[in-house]
PDB file of C-alpha atoms in Angstrom:
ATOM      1  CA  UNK A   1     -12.436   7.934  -2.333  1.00 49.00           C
ATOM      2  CA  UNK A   2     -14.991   5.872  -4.469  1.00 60.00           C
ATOM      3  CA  UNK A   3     -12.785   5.034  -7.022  1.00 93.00           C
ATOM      4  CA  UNK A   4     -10.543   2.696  -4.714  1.00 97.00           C
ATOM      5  CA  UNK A   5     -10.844  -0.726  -5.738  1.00 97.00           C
ATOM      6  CA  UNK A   6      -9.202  -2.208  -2.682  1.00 97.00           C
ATOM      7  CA  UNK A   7      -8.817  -1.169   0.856  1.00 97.00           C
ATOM      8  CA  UNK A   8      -6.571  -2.698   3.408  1.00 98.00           C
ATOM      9  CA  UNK A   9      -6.122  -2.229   6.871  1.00 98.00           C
ATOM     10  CA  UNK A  10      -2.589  -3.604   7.602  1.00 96.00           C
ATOM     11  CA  UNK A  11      -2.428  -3.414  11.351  1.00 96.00           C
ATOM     12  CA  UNK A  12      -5.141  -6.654  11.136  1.00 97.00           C
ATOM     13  CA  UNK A  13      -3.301  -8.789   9.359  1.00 97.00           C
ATOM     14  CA  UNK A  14      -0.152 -10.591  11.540  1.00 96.00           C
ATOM     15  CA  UNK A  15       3.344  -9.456  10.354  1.00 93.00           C
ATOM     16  CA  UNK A  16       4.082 -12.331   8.932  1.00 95.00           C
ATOM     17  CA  UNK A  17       1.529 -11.915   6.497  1.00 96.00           C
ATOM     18  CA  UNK A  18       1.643  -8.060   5.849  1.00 94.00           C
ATOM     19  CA  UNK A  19       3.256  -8.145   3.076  1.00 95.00           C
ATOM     20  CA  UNK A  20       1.915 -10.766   1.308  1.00 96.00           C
ATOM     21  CA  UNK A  21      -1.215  -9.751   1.477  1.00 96.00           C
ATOM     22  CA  UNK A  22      -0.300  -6.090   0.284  1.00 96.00           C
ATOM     23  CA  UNK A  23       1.514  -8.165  -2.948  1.00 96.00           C
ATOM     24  CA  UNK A  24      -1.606 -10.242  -4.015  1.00 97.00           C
ATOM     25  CA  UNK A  25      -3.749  -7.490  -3.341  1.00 97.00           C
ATOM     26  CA  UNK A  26      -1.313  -5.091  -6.323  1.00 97.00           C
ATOM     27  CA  UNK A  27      -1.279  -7.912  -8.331  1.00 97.00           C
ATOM     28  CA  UNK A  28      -4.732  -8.307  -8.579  1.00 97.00           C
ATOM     29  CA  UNK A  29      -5.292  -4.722  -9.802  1.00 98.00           C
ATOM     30  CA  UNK A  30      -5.706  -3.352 -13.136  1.00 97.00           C
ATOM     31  CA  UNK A  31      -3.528  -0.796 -14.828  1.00 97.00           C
ATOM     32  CA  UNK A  32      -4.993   2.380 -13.842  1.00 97.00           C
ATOM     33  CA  UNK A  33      -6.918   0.737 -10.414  1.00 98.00           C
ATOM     34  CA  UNK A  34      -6.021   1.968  -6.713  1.00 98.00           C
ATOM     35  CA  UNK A  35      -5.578   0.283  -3.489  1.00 98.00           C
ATOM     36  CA  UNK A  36      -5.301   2.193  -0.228  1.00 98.00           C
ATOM     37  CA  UNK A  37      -3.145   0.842   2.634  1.00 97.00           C
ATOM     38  CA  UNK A  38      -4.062   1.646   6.618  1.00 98.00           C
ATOM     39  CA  UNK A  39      -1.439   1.243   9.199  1.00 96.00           C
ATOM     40  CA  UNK A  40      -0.396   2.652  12.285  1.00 95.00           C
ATOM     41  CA  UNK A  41       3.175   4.331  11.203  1.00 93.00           C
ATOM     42  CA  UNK A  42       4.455   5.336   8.185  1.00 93.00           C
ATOM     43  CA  UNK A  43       4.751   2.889   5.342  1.00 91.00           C
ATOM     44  CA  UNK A  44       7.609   4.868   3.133  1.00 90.00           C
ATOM     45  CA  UNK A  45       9.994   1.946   4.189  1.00 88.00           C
ATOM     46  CA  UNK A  46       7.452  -0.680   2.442  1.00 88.00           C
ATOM     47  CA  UNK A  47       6.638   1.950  -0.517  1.00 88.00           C
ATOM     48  CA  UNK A  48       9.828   2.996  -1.245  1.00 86.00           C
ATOM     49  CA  UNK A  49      11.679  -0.320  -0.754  1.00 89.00           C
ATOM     50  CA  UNK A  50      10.175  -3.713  -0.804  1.00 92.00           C
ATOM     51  CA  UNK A  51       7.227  -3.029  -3.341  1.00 94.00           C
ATOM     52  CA  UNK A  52      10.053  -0.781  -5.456  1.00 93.00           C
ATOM     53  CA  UNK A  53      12.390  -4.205  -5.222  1.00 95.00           C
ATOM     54  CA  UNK A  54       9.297  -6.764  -6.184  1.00 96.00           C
ATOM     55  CA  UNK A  55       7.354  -4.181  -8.515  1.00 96.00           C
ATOM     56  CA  UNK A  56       9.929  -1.585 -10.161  1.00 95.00           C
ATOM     57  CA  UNK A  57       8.169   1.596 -11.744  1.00 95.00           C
ATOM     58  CA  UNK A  58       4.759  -0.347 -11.860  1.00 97.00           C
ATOM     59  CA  UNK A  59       3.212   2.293  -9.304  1.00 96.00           C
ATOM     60  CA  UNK A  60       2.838   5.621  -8.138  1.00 96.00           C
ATOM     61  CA  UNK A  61       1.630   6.215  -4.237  1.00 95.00           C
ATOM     62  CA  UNK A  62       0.533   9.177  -2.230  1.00 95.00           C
ATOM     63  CA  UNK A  63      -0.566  10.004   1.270  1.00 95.00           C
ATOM     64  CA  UNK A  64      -4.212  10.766   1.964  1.00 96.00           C
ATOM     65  CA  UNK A  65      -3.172  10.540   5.669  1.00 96.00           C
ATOM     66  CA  UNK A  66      -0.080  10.860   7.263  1.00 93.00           C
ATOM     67  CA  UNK A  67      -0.128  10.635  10.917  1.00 84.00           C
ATOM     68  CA  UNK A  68       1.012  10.115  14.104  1.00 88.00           C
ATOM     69  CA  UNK A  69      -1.625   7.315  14.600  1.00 90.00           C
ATOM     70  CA  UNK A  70      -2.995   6.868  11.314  1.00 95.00           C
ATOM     71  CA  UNK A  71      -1.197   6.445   7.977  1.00 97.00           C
ATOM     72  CA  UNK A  72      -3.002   5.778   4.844  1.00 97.00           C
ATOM     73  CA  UNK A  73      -1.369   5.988   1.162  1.00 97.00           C
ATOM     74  CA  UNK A  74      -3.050   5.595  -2.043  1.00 97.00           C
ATOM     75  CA  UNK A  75      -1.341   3.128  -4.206  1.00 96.00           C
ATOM     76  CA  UNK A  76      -2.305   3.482  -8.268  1.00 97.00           C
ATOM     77  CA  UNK A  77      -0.718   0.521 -10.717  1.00 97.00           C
ATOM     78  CA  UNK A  78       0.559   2.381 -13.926  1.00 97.00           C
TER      79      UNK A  78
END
């Protein structure tokens, strides 16, 4: 997809810092601007949970790959 402005491969980054790299990466995006995510399982519990908790209705997300070894979601700031 050429028209993501971010990509981020989350199974590089230690846990501790998973998440906060996934929050300063949405922040820095414009309305309108896409991120993808890469990890190794499914991310619906970070999707649906923490970003919805930190970043209520400020997104929309959708798979481009959903597994078993490779998971990668499409994450567009409204």
């Amino acid at each position: 997809m050429s028209d993501i402005k971010l990509q981020i491969d989350i199974t590089k980054h230690q846990p501790i810092d998973r998440y906060p790299t996934v929050s300063s990466a949405f922040e820095s995006l414009a309305s309108g601007e896409k991120m993808e995510l890469i990890n190794d399982h499914d991310m619906r519990p970070l999707l649906q949970y923490k970003l919805s908790i930190d970043y209520p209705d400020q997104y929309d997300w959708k798979y481009t790959e959903q597994g078993p070894e490779l998971c990668r979601v499409v994450l567009i700031k409204r």
